[in-house]
Tab-separated table of C-alpha atoms in Angstrom:
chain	number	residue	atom	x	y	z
S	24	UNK	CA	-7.210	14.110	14.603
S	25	UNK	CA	-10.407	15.915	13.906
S	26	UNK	CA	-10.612	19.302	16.674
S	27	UNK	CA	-12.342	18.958	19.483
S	28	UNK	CA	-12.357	15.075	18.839
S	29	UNK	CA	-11.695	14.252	22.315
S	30	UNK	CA	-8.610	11.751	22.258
S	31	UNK	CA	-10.849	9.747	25.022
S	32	UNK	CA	-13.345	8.673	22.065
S	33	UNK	CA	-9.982	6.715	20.204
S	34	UNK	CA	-7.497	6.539	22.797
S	35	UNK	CA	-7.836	3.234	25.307
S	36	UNK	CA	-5.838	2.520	28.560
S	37	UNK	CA	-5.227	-0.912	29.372
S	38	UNK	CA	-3.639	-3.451	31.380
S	39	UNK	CA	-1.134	-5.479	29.256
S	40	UNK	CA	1.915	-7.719	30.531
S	41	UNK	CA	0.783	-9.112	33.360
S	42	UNK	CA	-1.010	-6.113	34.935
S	43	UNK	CA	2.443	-4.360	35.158
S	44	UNK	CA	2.789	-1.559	32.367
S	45	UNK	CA	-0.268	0.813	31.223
S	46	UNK	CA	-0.290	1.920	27.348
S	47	UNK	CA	-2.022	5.025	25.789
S	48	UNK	CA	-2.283	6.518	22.875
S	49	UNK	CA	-3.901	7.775	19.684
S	50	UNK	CA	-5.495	7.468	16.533
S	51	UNK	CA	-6.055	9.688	13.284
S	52	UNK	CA	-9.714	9.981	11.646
S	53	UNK	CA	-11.109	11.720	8.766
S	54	UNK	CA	-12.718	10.743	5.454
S	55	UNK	CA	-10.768	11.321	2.212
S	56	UNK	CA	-7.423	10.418	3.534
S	57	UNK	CA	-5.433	7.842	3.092
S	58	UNK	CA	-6.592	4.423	4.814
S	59	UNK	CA	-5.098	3.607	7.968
S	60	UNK	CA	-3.904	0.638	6.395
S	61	UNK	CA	-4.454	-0.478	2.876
S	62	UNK	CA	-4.570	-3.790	2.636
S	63	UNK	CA	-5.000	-6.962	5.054
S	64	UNK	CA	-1.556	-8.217	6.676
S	65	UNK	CA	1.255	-10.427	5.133
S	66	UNK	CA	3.884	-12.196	6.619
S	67	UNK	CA	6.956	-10.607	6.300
S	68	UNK	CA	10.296	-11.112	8.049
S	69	UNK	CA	10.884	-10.256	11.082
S	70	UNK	CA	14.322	-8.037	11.451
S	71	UNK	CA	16.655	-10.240	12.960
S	72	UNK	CA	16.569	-10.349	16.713
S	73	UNK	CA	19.896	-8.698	18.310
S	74	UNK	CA	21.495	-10.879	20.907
S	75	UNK	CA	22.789	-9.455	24.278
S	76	UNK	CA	21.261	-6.774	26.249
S	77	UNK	CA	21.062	-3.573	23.926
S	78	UNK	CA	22.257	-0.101	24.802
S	79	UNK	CA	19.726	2.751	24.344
S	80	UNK	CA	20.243	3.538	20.903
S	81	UNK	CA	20.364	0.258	19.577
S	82	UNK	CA	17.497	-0.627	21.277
S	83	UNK	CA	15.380	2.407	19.840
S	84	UNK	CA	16.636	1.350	16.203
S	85	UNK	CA	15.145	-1.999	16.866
S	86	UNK	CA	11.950	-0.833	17.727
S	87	UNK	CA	11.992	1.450	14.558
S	88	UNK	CA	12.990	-2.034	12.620
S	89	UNK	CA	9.962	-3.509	14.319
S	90	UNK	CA	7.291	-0.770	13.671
S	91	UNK	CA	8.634	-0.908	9.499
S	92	UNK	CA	8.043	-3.894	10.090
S	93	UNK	CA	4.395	-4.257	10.866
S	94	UNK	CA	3.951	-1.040	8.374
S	95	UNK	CA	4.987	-3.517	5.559
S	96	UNK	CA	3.103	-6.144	6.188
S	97	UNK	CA	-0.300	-4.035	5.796
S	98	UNK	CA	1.670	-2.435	2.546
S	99	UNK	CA	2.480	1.100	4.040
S	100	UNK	CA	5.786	2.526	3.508
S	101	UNK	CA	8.294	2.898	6.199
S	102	UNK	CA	8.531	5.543	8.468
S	103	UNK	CA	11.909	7.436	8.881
S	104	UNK	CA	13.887	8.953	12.119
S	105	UNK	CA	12.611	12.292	13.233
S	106	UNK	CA	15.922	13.569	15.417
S	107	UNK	CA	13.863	16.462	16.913
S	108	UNK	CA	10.317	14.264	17.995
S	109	UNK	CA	13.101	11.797	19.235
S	110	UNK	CA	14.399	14.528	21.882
S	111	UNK	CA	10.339	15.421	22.643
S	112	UNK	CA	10.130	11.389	23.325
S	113	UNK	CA	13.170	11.251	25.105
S	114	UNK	CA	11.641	13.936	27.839
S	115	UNK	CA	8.364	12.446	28.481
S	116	UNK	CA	9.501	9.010	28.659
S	117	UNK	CA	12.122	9.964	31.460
S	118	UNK	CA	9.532	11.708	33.176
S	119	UNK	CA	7.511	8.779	33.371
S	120	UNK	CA	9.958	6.640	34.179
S	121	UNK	CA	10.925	8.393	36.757
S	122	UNK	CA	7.407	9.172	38.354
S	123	UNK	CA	6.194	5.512	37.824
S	124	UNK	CA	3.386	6.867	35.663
S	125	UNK	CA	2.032	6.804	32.319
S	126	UNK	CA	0.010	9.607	30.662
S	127	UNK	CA	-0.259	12.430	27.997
S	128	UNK	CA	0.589	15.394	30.140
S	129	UNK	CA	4.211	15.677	32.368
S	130	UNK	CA	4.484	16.319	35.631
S	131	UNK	CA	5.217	19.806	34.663
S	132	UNK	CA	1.737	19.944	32.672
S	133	UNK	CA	3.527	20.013	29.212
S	134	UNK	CA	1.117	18.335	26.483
S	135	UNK	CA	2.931	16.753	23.167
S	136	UNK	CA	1.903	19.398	21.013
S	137	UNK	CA	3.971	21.584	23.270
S	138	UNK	CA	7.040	19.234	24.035
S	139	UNK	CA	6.996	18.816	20.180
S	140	UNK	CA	7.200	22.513	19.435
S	141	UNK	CA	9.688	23.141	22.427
S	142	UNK	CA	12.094	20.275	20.938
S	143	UNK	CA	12.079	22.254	17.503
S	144	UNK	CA	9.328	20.400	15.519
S	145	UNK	CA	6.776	22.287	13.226
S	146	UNK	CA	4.605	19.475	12.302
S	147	UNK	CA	1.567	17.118	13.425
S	148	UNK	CA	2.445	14.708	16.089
S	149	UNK	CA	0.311	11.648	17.623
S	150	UNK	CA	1.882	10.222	20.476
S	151	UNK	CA	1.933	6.320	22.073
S	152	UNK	CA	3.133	6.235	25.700
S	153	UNK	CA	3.812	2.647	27.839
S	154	UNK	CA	5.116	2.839	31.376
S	155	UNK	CA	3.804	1.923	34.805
S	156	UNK	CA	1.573	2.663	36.883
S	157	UNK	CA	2.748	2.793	40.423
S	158	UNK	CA	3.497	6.004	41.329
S	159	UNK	CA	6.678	5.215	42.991
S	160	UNK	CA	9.944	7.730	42.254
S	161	UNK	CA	13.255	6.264	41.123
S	162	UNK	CA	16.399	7.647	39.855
S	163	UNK	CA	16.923	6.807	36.068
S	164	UNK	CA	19.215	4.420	35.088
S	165	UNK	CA	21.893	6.505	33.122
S	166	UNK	CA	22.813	4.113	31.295
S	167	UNK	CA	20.381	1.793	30.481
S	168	UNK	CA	20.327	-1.930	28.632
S	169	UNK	CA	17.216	-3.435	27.193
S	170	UNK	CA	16.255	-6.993	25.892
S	171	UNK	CA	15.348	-7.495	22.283
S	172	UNK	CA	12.297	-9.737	23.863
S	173	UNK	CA	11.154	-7.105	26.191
S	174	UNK	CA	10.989	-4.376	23.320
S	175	UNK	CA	8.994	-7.394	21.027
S	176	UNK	CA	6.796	-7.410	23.496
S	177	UNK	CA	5.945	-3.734	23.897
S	178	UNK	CA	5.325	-3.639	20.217
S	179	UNK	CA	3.564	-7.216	20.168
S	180	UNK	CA	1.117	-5.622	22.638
S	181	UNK	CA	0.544	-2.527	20.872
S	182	UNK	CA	-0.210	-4.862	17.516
S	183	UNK	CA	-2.284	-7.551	19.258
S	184	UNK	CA	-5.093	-4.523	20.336
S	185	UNK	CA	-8.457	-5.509	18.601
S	186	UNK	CA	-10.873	-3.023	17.642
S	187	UNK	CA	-12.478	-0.796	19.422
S	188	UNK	CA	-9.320	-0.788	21.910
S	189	UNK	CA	-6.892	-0.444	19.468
S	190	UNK	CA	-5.594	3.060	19.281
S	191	UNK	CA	-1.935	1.819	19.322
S	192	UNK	CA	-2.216	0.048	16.694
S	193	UNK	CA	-4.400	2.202	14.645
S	194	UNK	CA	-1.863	5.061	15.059
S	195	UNK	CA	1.197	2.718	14.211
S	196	UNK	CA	-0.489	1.840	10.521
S	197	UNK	CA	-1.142	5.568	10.119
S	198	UNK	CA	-0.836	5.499	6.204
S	199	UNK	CA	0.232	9.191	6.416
S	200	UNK	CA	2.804	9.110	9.048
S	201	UNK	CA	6.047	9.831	7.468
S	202	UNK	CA	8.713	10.129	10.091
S	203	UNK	CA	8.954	8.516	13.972
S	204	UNK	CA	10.783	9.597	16.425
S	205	UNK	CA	11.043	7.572	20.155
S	206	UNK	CA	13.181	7.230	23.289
S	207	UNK	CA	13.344	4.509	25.734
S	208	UNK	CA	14.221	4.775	29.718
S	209	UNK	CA	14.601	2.704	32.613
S	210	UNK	CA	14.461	3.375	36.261
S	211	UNK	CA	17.204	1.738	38.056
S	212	UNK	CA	16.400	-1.610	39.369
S	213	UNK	CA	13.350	-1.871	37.096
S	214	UNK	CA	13.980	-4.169	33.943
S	215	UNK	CA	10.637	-3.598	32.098
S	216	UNK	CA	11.368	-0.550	29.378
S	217	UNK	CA	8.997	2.515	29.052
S	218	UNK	CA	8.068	4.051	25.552
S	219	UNK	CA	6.942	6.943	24.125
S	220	UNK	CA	6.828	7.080	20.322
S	221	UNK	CA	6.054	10.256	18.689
S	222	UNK	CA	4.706	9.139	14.761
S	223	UNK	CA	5.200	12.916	12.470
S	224	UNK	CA	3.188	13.574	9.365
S	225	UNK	CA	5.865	15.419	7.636
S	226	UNK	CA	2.883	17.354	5.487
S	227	UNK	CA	4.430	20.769	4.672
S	228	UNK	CA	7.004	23.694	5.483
S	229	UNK	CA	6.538	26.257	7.770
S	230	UNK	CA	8.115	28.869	8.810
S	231	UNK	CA	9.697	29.422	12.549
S	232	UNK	CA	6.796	31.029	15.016
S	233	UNK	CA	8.514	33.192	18.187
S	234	UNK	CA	8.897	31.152	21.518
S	235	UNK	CA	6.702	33.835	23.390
S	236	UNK	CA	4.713	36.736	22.214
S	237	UNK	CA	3.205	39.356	24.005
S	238	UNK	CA	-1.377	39.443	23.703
S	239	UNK	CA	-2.415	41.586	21.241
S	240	UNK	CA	0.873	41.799	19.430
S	241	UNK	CA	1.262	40.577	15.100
S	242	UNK	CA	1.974	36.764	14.945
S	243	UNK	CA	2.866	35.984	11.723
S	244	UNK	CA	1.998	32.453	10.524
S	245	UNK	CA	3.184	31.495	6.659
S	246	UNK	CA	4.044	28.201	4.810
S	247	UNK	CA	3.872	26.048	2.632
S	248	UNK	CA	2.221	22.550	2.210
S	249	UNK	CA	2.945	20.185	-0.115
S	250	UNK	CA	1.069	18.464	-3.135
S	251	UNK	CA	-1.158	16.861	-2.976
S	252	UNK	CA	-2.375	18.715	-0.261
S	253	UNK	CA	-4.198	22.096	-0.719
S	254	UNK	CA	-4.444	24.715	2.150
S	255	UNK	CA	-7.469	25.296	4.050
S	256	UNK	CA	-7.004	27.624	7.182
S	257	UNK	CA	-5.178	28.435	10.277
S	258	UNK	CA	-6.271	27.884	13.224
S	259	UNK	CA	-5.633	29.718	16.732
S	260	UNK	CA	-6.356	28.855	20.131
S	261	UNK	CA	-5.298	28.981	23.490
S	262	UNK	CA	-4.597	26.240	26.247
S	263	UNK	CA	-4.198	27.721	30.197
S	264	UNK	CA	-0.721	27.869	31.229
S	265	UNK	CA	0.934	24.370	32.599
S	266	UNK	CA	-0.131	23.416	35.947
S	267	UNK	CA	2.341	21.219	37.799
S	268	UNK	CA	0.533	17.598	38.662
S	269	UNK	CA	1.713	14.168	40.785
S	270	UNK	CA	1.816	10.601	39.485
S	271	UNK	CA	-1.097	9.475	41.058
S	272	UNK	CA	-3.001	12.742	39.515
S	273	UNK	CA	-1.787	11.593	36.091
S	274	UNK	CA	-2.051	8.131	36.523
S	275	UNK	CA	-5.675	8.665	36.865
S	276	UNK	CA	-5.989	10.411	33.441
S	277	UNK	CA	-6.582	8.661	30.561
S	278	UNK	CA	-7.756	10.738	27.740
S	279	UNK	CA	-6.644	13.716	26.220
S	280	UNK	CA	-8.288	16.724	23.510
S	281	UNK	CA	-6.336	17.962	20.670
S	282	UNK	CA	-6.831	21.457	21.415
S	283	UNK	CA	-9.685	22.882	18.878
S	284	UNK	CA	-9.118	25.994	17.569
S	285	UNK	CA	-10.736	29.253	18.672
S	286	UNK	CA	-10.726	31.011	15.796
S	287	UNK	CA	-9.927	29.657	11.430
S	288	UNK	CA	-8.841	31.707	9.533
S	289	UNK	CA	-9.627	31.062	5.613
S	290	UNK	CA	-8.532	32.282	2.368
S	291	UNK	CA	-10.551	35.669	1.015
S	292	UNK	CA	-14.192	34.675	-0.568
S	293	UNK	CA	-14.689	32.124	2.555
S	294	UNK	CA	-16.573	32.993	5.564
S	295	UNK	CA	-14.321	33.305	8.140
S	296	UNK	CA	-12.953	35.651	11.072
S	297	UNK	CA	-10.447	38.593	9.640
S	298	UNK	CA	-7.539	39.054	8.420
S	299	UNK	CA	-8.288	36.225	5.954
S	300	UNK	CA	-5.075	33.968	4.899
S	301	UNK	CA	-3.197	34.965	1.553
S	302	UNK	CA	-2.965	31.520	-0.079
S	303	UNK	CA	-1.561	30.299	-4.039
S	304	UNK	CA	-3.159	26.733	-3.487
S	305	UNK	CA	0.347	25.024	-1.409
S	306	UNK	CA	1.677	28.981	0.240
S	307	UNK	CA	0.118	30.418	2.908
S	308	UNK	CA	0.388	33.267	4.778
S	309	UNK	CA	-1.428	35.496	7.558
S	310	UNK	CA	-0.225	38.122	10.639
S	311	UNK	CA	-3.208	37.743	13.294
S	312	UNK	CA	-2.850	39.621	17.150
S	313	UNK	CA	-2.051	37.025	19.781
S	314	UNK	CA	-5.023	36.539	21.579
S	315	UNK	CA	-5.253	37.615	25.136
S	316	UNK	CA	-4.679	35.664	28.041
S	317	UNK	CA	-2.603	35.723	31.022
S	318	UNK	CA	1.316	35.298	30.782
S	319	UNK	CA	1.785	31.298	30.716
S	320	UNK	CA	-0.946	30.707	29.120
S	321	UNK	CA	-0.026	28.692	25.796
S	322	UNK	CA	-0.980	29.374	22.317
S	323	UNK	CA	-1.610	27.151	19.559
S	324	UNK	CA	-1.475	27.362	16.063
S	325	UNK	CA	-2.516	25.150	13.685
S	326	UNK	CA	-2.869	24.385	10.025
S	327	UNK	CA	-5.436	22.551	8.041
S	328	UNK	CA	-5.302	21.144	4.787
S	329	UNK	CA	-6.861	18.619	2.397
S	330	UNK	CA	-6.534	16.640	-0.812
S	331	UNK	CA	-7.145	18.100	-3.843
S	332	UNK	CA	-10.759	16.987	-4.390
S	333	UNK	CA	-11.845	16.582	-0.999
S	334	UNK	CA	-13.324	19.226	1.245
S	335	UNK	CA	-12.249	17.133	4.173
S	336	UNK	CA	-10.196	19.335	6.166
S	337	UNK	CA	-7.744	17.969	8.842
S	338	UNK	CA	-5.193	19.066	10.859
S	339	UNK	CA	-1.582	18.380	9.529
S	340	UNK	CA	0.367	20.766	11.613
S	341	UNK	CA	0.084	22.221	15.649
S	342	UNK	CA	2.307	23.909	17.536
S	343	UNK	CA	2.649	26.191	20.937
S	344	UNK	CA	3.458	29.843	22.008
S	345	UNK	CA	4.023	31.083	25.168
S	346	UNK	CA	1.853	34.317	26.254
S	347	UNK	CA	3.928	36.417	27.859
């Protein structure tokens, strides 16, 4: 997702399944990447349909089996498990479960990028979220059981979405997604699943950033990404600290802005704010001060890279740090 593309312009909330769950989510943009899709769809097989009601991590490998699934057909390559945007998944989804809503942000104002980061990851993430809509608080079912026809029809829904409102589906057949991680809950008494998938582009290594850093002091911000990407800056920018919202607030919201950054930082010989990044081509490094802000407020660092040829620069990783 292009900064400051406001998630609003590709994102689309909608009724589906009979006016009872609400979907969001997003979809990637920028010439000189990979399609979203390279070719029109084939049949392929479905993966056979389990039979009986589906503990929780059966169920999620199903709908893993299910997104491959509609990868293949439109002749992109499967994504693999990503154990640490799994656990970011696994807390939003419970959250809005629990609340009866469905939205980008938590109740405790979190915002993926940040659950992401919190939950260990270091990459991109573009996030897919079904749940209801009603507001109403339940306990979560503990241990939850899920029909193989209820999660078909989550991902049927996401699939059937026809341009322009289609950013489900767009973001599923993501030709450079690489990894998926996603979680499943249930309130108890409710028997219609929510979702939040959490697709990773896998683009690079970086190295760890601190959880919290004081403004003004070095934040070091080094890397590597991989061929046949080429680095092209960091970015830094700040987000106010989380404030705390209800259900109805979120259920309201609808669209959401990749935070741009403030400030990019380029390699020497660009025009750009200083320091200026130390870069080979794939390794990158730079030690800016953290801006200032009040303690709370969250940071957020990104990189940008392209393909060798193209001057199209896009963001392929964005994470947050806490000012304290």
């Amino acid at each position: 997702m292009r900064a400051g593309v406001r998630l609003g312009d590709d994102v689309r909330v909608r009724w589906v399944l009979g006016g009872w769950l609400w979907v969001v989510g997003c979809t990637p943009g920028g010439a000189g990447w990979p399609e979203r899709h390279s070719r029109a769809p084939v049949e392929t097989a479905a993966p056979a349909a389990p039979t009986g009601p589906l503990g929780r991590r059966a169920a999620e490998a199903y709908v893993l089996a299910l997104v491959n699934r509609d990868r293949e057909a439109h002749g992109l390559r499967p994504v693999a498990w990503d154990t640490t945007a799994a656990a970011a998944a696994q807390r939003h989804v419970d959250d809005l479960a629990q609340g009866g809503f469905t939205a980008h942000w938590g109740r405790d104002g979190s915002v993926p990028e940040q659950r992401y980061t919190e939950a260990g990851g270091e990459d991109f993430v573009r996030e897919n979220a079904a749940c209801f809509s009603d507001g109403q608080e339940r306990p979560l079912d503990l241990e939850p059981t899920f029909s193989a026809e209820a999660l078909e029809r989550l991902e049927r829904a996401f699939m059937d979405e026809v341009p322009p409102n289609d950013g489900h589906r767009q973001n599923i057949l993501a030709a450079e997604h690489t990894h998926l991680g996603l979680a499943l809950a249930q309130p108890q008494g409710v028997s219609q699943p929510c979702l939040v998938q959490e697709f990773v582009d896998d683009l690079g290594d970086h190295d760890g950033l601190p959880r919290a850093v004081r403004a003004g002091e070095p934040l070091r911000i080094a890397g590597v990404v991989r061929p046949p990407l080429r680095f092209g800056a960091v970015g830094v920018g700040k987000l106010e600290r989380a404030m705390p919202a209800t259900a109805a607030q979120l259920n309201r919201t609808g669209s959401y802005s990749i935070p741009a950054p403030a400030r990019l930082h380029v390699p020497a010989g660009y025009v750009g704010p200083k320091p200026s990044v130390t870069t080979d081509g794939q390794r990158y490094e730079v030690v800016v001060p953290a801006p200032q802000g009040q303690p709370g407020d969250r940071l957020t660092v990104s990189l940008w890279a392209a393909p060798q040829g193209s001057q199209n620069l896009r963001m392929v990783s964005l994470r947050t740090v806490l000012l304290k």
